[in-house]
Coordinates of C-alpha atoms and ligand atoms in Angstrom, one line a residue:
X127 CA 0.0 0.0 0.0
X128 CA 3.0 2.4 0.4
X129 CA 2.9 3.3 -3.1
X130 CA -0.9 4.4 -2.6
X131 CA -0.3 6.4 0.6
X132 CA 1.6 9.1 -0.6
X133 CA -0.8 10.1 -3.5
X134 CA -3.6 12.7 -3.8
X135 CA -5.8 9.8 -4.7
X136 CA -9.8 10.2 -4.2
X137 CA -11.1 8.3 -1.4
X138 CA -13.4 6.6 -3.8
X139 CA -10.3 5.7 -6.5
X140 CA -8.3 4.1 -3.7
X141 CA -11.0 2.1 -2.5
X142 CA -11.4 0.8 -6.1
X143 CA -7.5 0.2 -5.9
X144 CA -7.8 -1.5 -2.6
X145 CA -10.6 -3.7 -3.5
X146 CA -8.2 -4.8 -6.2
X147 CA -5.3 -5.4 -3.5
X148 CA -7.3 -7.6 -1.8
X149 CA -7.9 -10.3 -4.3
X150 CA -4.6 -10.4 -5.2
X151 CA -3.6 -11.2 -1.4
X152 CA -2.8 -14.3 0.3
X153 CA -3.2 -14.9 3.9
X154 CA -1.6 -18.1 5.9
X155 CA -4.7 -19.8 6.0
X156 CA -5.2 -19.3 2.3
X157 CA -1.2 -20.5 1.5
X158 CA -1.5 -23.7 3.7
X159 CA -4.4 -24.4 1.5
X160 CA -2.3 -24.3 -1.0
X161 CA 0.4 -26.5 0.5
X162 CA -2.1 -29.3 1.6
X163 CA -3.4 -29.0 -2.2
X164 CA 0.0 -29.6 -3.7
X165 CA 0.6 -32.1 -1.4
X166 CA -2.5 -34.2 -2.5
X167 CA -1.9 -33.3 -6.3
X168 CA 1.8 -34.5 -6.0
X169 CA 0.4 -38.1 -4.8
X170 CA -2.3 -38.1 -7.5
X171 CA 0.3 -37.6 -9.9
X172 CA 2.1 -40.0 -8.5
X173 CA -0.5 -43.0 -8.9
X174 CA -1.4 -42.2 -12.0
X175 CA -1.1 -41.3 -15.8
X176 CA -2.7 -38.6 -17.4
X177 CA -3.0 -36.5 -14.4
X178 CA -1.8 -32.7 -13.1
X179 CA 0.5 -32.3 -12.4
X180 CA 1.8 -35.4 -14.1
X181 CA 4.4 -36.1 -12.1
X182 CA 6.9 -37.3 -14.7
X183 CA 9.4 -40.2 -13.5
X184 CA 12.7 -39.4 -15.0
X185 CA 14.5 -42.4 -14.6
X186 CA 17.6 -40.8 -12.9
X187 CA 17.8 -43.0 -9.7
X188 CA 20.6 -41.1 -8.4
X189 CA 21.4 -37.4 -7.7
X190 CA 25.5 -36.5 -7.8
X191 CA 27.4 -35.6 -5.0
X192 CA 30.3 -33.5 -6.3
X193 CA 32.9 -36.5 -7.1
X194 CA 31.7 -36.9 -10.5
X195 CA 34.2 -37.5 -13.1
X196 CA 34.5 -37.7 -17.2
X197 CA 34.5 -35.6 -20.5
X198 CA 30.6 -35.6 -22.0
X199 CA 28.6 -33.7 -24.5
X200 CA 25.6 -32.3 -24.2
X201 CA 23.2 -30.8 -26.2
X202 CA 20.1 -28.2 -25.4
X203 CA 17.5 -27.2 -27.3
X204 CA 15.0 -25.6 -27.0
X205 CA 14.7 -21.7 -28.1
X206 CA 16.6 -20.3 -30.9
X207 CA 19.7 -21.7 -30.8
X208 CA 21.0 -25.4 -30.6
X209 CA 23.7 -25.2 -27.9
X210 CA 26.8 -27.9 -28.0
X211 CA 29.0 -28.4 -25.4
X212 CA 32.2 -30.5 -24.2
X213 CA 31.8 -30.7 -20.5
X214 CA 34.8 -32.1 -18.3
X215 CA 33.5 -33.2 -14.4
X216 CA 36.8 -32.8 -12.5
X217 CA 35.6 -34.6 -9.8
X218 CA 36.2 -31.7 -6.9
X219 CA 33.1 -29.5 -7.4
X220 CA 35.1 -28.0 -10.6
X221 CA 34.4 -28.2 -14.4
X222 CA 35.5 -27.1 -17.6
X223 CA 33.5 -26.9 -20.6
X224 CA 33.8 -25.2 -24.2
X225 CA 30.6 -24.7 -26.5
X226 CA 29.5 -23.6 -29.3
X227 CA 26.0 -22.4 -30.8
X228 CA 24.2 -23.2 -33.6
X229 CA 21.1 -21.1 -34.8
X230 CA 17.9 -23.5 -35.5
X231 CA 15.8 -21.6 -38.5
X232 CA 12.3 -21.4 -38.9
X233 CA 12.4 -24.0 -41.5
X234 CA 14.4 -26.7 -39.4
X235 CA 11.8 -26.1 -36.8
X236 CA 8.6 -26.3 -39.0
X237 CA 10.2 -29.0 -41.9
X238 CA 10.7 -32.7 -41.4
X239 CA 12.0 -34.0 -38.2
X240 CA 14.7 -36.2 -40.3
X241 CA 16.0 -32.9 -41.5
X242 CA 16.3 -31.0 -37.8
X243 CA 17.7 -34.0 -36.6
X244 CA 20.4 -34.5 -39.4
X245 CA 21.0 -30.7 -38.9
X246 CA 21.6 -31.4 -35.1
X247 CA 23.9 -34.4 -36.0
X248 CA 26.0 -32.1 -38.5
X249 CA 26.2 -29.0 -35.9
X250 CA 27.7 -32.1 -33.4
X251 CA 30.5 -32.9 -36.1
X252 CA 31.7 -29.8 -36.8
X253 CA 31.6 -29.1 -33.2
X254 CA 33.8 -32.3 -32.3
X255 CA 36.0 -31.3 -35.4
X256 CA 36.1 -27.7 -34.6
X257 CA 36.9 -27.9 -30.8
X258 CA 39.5 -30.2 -30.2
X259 CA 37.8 -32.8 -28.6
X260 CA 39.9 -35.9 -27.8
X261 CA 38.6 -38.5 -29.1
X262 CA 40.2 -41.8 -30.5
X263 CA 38.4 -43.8 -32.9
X264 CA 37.3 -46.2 -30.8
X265 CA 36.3 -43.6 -28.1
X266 CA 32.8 -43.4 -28.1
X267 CA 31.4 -40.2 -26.2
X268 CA 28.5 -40.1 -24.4
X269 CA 25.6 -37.5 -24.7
X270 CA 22.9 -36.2 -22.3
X271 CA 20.2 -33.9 -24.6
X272 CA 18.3 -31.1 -22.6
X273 CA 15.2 -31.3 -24.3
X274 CA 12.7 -28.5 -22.9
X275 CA 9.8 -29.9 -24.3
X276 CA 6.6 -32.7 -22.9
X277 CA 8.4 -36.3 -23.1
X278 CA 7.2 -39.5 -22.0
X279 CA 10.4 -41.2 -20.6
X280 CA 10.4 -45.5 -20.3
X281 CA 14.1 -45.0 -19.9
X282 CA 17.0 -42.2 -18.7
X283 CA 17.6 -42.8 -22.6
X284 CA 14.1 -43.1 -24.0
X285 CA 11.3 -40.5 -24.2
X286 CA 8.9 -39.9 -26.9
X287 CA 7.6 -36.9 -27.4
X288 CA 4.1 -36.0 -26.8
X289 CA 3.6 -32.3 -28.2
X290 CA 6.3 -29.5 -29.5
X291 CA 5.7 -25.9 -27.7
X292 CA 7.7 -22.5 -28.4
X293 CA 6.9 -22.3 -31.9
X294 CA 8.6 -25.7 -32.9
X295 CA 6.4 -27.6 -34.9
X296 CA 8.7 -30.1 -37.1
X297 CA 6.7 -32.9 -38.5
X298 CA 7.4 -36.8 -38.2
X299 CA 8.5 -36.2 -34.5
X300 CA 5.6 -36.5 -32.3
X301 CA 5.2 -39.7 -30.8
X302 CA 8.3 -40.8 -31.4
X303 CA 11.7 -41.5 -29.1
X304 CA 13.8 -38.3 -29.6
X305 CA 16.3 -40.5 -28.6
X306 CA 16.5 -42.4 -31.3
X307 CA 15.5 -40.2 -34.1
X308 CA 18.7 -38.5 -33.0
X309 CA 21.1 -41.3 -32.7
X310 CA 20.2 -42.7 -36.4
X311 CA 21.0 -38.9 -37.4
X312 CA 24.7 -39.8 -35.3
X313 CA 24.9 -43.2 -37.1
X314 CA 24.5 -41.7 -40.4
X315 CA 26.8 -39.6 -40.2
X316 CA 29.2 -42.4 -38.6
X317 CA 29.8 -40.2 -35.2
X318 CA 31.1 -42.0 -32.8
X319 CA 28.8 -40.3 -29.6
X320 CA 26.4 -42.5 -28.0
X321 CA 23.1 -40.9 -27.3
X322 CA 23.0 -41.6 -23.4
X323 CA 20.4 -39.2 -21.5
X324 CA 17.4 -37.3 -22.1
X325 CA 16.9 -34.9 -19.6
X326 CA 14.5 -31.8 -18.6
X327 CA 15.7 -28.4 -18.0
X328 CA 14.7 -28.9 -14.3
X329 CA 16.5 -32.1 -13.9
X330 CA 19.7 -30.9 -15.6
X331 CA 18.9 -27.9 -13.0
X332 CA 18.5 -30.4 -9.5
X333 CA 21.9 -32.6 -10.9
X334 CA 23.5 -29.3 -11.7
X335 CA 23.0 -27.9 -8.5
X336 CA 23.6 -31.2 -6.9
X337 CA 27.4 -31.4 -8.4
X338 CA 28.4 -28.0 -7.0
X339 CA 26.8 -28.2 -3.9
X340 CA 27.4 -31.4 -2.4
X341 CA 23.0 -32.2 -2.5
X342 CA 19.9 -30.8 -3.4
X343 CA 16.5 -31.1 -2.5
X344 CA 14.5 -28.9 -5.9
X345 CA 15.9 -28.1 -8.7
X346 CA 13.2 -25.1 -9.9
X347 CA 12.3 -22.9 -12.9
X348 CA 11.5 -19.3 -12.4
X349 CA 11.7 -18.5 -16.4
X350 CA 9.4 -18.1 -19.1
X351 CA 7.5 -20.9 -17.7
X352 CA 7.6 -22.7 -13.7
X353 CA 8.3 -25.8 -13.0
X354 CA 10.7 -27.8 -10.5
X355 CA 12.2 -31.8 -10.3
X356 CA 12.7 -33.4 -7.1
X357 CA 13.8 -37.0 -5.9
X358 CA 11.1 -39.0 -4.1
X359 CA 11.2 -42.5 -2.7
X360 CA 10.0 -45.0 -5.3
X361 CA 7.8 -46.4 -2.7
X362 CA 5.5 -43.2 -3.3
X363 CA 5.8 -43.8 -7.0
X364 CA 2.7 -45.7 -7.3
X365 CA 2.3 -45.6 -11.3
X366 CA 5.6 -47.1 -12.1
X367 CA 5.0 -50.8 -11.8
X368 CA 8.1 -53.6 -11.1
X369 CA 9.0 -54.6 -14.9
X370 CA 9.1 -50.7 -16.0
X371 CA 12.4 -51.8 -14.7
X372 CA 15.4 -54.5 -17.1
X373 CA 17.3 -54.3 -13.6
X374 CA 16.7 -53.8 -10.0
X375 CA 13.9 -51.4 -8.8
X376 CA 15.8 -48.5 -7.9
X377 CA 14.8 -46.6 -4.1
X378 CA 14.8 -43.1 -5.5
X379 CA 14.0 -41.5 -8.7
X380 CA 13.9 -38.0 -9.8
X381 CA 10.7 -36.8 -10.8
X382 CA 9.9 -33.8 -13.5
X383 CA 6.8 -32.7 -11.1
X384 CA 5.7 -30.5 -14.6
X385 CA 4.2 -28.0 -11.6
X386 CA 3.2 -25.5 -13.9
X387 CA -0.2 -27.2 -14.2
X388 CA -0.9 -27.2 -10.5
X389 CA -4.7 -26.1 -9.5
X390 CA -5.5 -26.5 -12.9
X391 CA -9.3 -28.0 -11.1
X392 CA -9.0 -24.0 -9.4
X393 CA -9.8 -25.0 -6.3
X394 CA -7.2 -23.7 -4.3
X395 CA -5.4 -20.0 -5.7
X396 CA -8.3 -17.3 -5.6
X397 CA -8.1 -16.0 -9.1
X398 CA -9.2 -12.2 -10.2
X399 CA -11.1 -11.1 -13.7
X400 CA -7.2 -10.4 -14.7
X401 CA -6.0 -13.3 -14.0
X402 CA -9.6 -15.1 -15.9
X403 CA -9.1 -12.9 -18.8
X404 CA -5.5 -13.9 -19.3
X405 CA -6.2 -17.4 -19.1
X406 CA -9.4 -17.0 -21.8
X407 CA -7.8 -15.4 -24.4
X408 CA -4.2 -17.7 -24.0
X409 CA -3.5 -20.4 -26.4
X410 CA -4.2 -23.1 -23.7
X411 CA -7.0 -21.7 -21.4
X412 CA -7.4 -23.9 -18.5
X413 CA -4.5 -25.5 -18.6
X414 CA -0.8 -24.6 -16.8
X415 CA -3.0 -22.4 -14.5
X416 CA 0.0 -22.0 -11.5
X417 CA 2.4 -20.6 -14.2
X418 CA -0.1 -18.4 -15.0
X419 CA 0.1 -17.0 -11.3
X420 CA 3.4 -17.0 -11.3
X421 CA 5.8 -16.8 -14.9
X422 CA 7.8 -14.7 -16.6
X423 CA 5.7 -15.0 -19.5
X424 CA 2.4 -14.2 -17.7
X425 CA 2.9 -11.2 -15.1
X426 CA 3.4 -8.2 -17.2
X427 CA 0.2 -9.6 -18.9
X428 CA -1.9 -9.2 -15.3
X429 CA -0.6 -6.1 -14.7
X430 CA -1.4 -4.6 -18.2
X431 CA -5.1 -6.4 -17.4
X432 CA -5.4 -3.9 -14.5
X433 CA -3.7 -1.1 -16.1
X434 CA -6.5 -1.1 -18.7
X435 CA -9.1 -1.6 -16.2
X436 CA -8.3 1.5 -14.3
X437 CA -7.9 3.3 -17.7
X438 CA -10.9 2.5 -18.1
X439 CA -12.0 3.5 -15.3
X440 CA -10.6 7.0 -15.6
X441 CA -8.4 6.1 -12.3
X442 CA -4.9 6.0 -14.9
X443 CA -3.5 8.1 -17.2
X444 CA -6.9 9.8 -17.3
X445 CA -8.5 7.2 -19.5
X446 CA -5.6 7.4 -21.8
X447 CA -4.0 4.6 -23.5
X448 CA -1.5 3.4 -26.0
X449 CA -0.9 1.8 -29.2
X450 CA 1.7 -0.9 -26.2
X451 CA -0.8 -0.7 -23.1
X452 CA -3.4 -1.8 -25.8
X453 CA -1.7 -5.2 -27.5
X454 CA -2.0 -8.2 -26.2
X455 CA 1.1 -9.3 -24.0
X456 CA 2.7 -5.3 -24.7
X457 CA 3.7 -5.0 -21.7
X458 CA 6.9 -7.3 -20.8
X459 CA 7.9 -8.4 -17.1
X460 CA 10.7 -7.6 -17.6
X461 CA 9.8 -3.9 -17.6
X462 CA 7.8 -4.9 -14.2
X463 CA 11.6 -6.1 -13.1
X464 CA 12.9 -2.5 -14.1
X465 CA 10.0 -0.6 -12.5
X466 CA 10.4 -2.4 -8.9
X467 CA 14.1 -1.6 -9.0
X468 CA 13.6 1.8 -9.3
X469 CA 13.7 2.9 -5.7
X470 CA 13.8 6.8 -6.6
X471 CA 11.0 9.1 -4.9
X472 CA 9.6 10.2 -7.3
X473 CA 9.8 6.7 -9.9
X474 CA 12.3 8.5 -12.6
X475 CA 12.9 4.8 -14.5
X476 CA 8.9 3.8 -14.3
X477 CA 8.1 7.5 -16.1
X478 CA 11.1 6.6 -18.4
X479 CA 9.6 3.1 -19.2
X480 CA 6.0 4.6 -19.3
X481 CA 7.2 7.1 -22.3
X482 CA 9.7 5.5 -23.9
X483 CA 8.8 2.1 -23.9
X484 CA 5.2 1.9 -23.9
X485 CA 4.2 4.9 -26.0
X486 CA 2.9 7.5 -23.0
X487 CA 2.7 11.1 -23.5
X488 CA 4.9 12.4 -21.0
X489 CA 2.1 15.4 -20.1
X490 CA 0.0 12.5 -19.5
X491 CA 1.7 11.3 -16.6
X492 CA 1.1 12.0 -13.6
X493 CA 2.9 11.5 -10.2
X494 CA 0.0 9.5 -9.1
X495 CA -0.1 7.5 -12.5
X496 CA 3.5 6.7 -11.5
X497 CA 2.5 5.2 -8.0
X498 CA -0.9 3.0 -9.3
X499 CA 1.7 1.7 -11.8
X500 CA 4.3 0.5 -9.1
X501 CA 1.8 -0.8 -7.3
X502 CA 0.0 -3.1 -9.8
X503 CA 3.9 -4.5 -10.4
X504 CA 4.1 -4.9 -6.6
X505 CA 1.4 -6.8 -5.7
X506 CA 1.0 -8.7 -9.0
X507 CA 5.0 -9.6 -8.1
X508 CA 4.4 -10.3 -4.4
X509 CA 1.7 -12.8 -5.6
X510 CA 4.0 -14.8 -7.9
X511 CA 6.6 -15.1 -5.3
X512 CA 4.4 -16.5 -2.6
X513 CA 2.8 -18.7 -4.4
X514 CA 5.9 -20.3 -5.6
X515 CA 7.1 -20.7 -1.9
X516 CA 4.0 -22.7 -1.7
X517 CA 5.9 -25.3 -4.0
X518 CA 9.0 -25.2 -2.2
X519 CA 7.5 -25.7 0.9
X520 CA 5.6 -28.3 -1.1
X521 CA 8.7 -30.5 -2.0
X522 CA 10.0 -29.6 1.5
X523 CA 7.1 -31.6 3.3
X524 CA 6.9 -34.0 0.6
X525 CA 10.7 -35.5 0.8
X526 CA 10.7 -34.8 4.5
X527 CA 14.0 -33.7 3.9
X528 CA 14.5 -31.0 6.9
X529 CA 13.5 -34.0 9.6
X530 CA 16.0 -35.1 11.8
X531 CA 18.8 -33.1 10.8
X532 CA 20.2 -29.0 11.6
X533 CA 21.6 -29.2 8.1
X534 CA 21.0 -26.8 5.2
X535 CA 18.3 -27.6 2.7
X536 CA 19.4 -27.0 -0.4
X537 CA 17.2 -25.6 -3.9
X538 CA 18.7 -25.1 -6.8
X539 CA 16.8 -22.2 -9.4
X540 CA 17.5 -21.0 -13.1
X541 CA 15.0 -18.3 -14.5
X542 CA 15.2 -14.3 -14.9
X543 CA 12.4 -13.7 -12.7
X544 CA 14.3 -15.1 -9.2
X545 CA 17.8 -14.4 -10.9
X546 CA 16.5 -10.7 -11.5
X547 CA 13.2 -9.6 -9.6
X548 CA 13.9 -7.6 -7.1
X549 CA 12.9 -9.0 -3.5
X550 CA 11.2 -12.3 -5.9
X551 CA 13.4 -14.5 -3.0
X552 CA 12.2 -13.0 0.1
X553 CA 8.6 -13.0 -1.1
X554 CA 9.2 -16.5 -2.0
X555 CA 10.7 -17.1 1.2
X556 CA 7.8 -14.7 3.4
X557 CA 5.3 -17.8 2.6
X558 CA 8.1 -20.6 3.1
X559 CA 8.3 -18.9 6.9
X560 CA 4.7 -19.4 7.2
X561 CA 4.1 -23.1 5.5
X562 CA 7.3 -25.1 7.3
X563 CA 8.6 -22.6 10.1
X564 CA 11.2 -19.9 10.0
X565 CA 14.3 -22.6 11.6
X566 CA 13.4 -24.9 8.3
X567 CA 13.2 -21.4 6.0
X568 CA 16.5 -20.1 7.7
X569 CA 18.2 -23.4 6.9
X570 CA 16.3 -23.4 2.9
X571 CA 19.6 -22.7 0.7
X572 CA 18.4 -20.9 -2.3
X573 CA 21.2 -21.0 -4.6
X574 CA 21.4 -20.7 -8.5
X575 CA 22.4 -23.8 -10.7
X576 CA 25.3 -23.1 -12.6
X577 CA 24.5 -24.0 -16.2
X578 CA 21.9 -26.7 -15.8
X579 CA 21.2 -27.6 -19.5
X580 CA 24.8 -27.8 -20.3
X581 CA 26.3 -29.3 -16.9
X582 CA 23.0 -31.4 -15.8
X583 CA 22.9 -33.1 -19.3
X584 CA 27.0 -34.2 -19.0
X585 CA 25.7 -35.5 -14.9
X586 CA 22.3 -36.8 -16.8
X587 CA 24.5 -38.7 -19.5
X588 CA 27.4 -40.1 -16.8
X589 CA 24.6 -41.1 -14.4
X590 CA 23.0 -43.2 -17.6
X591 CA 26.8 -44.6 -18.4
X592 CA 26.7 -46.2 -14.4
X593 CA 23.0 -47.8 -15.0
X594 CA 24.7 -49.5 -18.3
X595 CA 27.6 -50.7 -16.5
X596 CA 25.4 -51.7 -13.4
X597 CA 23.1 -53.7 -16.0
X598 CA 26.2 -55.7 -17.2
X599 CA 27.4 -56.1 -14.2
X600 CA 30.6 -54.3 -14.7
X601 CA 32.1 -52.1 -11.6
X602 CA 31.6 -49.0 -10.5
X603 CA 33.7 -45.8 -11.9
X604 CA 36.0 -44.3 -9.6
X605 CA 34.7 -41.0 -8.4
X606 CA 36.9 -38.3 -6.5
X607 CA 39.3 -35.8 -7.9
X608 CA 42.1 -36.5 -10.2
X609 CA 45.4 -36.2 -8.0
X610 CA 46.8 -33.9 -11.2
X611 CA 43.6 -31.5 -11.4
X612 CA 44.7 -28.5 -10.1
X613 CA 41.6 -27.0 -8.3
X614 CA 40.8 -23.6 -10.3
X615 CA 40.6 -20.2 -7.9
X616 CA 36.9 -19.8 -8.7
X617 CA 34.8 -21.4 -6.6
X618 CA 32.5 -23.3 -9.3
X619 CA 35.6 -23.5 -12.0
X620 CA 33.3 -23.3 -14.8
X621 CA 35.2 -21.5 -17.0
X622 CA 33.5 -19.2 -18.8
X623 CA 36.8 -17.5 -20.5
X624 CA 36.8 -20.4 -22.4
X625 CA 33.8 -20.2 -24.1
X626 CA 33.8 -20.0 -27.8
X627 CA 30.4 -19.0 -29.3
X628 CA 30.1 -19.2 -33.3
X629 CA 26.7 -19.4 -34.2
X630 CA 26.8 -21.0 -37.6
Ligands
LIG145 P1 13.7 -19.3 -20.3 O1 12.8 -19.5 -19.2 O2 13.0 -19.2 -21.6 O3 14.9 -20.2 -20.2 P2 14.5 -16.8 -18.8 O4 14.8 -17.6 -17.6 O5 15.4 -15.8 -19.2 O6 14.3 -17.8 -20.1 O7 13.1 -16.2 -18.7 C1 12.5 -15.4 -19.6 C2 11.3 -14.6 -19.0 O8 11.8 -13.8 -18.0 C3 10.6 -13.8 -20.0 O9 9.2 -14.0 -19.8 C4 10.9 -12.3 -19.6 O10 9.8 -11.5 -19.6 C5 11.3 -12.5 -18.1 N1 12.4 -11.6 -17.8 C6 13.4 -11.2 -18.7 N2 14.3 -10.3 -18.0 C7 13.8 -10.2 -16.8 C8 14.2 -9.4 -15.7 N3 15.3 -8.6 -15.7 N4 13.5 -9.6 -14.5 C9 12.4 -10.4 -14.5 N5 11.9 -11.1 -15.5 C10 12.6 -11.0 -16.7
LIG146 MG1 15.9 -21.5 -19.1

């Protein structure tokens, strides 16, 4: 409300503004509503197929610890570019890694699957020639693929896929093992790089995380979209029965919780006319309705829905709007992420954005305008945040993992919106404080994963490597430093210097 208090608003226009405030606001009772809701969603998911969230069993029985050792590729796709890289686990909490990128046209992402797959097989060769990589011709290397997109998985190296999303659309794919349709493009071309892991950008986020920080509980998405992996016992794994196993049932697997779709029944988040208009005119109403609460692609989109309201309402810009304010999904969150870090009096960067990049005539705005703008961001923001510390307390209580121990629990994140937000964690953390205590919220880690679709998929493709040498009954690798690694300065030792981009 601090935003409101200092303006020569009517009493009238800030009880419309207020009434507003209030649906957007959460109290504890309503947040461990939430909780117990995820809570019986997660086992739902669990038992069964075809549910939300679905709960997605990954196959990766084991999370790394750190000790982790070999040279792998790994691939990730999934926006623009096709990323390659050469990633080298030294075993002590240290990597090295060199890529390269490769731009994926519109006509490789709306063609023939054959052909985006060949292309992805050719950017791999000239990669491996390109870079250096050692490789004998009897070496084989394995590869982990971070593949942002709905998979089934039967396998750590099986998935097929069940629908494209961001605006891929290549035919011949669907239904089938990506896998597969990208080791026969390898085999053509006679590469010697074994196709090894299929993983999601959460999971590469959890292993990621994992590797650097000794454990993790949640490897979570705060991007364009939400979502967050965990590991779980299998004995909660109801819908995977005993022969979706060649060996021994594992005890834990990660699961891709696909979290975005939580509440998608609406039973638990109260939800405003914003909130139902965004969700009516989206390309998948009633469907991923938590990321709707709480993603980068979604919360500029409520706040221009109450923007236009009050325009309309002559309480803004006195009923003035623009050619931006008026198109659908004009106004970005990022430009939210710029207004709330503007902490000047009298909102200098908000005006700027206002005029510059949403088409307002300076004259039109008004001190008061300024304010009922940073407003809408803040509580719109302080929304999002909470609800996703209803998810993290969510994993919390369901792995139990805080019980019986003083240690730190550990969360791993990727995304702009907790990487840049401002105050994003401590709202985040503000409902964690309420759902499992402040101790267990003091102890909650919250750290970012270093490079999870480049370091998760080499962990993703190493852990696939033990399950094959497990199956044929071959030992375990040796894990722990390599007495001649020198241990970089840097704390992680990813060594960023040392990456070559050359988008082809
Ligand atoms: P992705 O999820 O696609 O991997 P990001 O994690 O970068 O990519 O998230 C992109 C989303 O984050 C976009 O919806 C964008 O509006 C939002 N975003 C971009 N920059 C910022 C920022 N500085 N603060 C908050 N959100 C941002
Ligand atoms: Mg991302």
């Amino acid at each position: 409300m601090s935003y409101l208090a200092d303006t020569s608003l009517n009493p009238a226009a800030l009880e419309f503004l207020e009434r507003i405030e209030r649906q957007f606001y959460l109290d504890d009772d309503q947040l461990r509503a939430i909780l117990a809701q995820f809570l019986k969603e997660f086992e739902l998911g669990l038992s069964k197929y075809g549910e939300s969230p679905a709960m997605v069993p990954t196959y990766v029985t084991h999370l790394p610890d750190g000790s982790e050792r070999g040279t792998f590729l790994a691939l990730d796709l999934g926006g623009t570019n096709l990323r390659v890289c050469q990633v080298t686990l030294l075993g002590n909490r240290q990597v090295e890694m060199n890529q390269s990128k490769y731009r994926v046209s519109e006509a490789l992402k709306t063609g023939e699957a054959e052909d985006l797959f060949n292309y992805i097989a050719d950017s791999v060769d000239h990669f491996l020639t390109t870079a250096d990589v050692p490789l004998t011709e009897d070496e084989t290397l394995y590869l982990g693929l971070t593949f942002s997109f709905p998979v089934e998985q039967t396998a750590i190296n099986k998935g097929k896929l069940l629908s494209w999303t961001k605006g891929f659309a290549a035919t011949h794919a669907i239904g089938n093992d990506v896998m597969q349709m990208l080791q026969d493009a390898l085999d053509r071309r006679h590469i010697h790089v074994k196709c090894a892991a299929l993983i999601n950008d959460t999971v590469g986020c959890l292993m990621s995380r994992a590797y650097f920080s000794g454990g993790c509980i949640l490897g979570a998405i705060f991007g364009t979209g939400t979502n967050g992996a965990y590991v779980d016992n299998m004995s909660a794994v109801k819908k995977l029965s005993k022969d979706a196993f060649e060996g021994a049932r594992p005890d834990h697997m990660v699961i891709n919780t696909e979290w975005g779709a939580f509440d998608n029944g609406r039973k638990v988040i109260p939800r405003t006319i914003f909130d139902n208009k965004l969700d009516r005119e989206s390309i998948n109403p009633r469907f991923q309705a938590y990321e709707k609460c709480i993603s980068g692609m979604y919360l500029g989109e409520i706040v221009r829905n109450i923007l236009l309201y009050l325009i309309d309402n002559s309480i803004l810009f006195g009923g003035d709007s623009s050619k931006q304010f008026n198109a659908h999904y004009g106004f970005d969150t990022e430009l939210m992420s710029n207004i709330a870090s503007d902490k000047s009096d009298e909102g200098t960067a908000c005006r700027a954005i206002l005029t510059q990049k949403m088409g307002m005539d300076d004259k039109v705005v008004q001190p008061n305008d300024i304010a009922i703008v940073r407003w809408a961001c803040t509580i719109v923001a302080t929304r999002a945040a909470k609800l996703s510390g209803c998810a993290v307390a969510a994993i919390i209580e369901q792995t139990h993992c805080a019980d019986g121990h003083e240690d730190f629990v550990d969360v791993g994140v990727d995304g702009s919106l907790i990487q840049f937000y401002p105050g994003f964690e401590d709202g985040l953390r503000s409902s964690l404080r309420v759902l499992v205590g402040e101790k267990i919220e003091k102890r909650t880690r919250i750290g970012l994963a270093k490079d999870g679709s480049g370091i998760g998929a080499a962990l993703g493709a190493l852990a696939s490597l033990k399950q094959e040498r497990a199956k044929q009954g071959l030992p375990a690798l040796t894990t722990g430093p390599d007495t001649d690694a020198a241990p970089s300065d840097e704390a992680n030792g990813v060594d960023k210097a040392g990456l070559a981009d050359s988008v082809a």
